[in-house]
Short mmCIF file of C-alpha atoms in Angstrom, two decimals:
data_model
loop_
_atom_site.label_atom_id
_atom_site.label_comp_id
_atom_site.label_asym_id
_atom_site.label_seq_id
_atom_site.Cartn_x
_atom_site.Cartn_y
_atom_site.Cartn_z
CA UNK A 1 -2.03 6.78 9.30
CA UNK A 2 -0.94 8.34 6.18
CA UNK A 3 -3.53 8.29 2.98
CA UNK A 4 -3.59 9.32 -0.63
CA UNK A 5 -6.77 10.68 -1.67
CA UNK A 6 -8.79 8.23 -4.22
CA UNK A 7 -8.73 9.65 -7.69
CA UNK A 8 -9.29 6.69 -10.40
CA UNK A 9 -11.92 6.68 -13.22
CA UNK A 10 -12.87 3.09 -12.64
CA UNK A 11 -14.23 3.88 -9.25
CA UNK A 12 -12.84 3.98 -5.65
CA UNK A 13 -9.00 3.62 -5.02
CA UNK A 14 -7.44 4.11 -2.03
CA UNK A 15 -4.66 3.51 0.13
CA UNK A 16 -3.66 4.25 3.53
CA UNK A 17 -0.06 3.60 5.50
CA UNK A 18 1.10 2.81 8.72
CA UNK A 19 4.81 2.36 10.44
CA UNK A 20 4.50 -0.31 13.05
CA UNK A 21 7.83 -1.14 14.82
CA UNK A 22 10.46 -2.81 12.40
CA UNK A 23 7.36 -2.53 8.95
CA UNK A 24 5.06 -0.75 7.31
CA UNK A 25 1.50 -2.41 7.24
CA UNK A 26 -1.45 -1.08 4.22
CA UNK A 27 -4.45 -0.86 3.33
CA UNK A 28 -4.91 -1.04 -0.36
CA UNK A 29 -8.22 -0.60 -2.35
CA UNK A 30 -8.36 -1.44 -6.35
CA UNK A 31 -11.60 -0.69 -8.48
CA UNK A 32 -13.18 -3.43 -10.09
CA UNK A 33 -11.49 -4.31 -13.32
CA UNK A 34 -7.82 -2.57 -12.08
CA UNK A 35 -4.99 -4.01 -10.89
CA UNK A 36 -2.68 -2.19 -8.99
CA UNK A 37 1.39 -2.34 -8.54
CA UNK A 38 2.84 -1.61 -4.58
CA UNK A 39 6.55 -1.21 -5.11
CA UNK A 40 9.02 -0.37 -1.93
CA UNK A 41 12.50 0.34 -1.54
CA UNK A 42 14.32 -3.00 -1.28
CA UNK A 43 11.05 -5.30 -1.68
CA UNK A 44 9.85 -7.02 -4.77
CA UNK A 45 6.43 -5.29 -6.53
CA UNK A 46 3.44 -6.84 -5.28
CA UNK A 47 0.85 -7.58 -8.00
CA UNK A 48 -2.64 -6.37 -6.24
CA UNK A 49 -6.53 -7.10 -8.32
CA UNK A 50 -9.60 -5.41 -7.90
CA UNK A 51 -10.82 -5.16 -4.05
CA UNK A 52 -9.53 -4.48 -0.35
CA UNK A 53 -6.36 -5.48 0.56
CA UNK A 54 -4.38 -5.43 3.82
CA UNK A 55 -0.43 -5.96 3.38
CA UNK A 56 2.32 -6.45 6.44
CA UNK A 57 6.28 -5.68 4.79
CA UNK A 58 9.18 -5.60 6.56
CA UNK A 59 10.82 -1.72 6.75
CA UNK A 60 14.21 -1.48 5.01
CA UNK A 61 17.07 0.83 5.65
CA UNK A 62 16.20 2.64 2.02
CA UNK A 63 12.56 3.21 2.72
CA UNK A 64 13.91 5.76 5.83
CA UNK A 65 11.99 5.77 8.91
#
């Protein structure tokens, strides 16, 4: 699983990455009082507040394999 290491001055972020078959799935974490924006290739932005968040989206031909 792919991860980007947490650096945010309101307090934990994270998020971590997997390719599963035909999509991606993630793990998201947003500090408390932060919202946070996942964009991909070919998908609309999804809007994410403060807390843990898991996330299934469908693998496009832009976002490579």
């Amino acid at each position: 699983m792919g991860r980007r290491p947490p650096r945010h001055p309101a307090g934990h972020a994270g998020v971590a990455w997997r390719r599963r078959d035909d999509s991606w799935e993630f793990e998201v974490e947003v500090p408390e009082g932060s919202v946070a924006t996942l964009r991909l290739p070919g998908q609309p932005p999804a809007r994410l507040t403060a807390g843990r968040h898991g996330l299934t989206r469908p693998a496009t031909p832009e976002a490579g394999r």
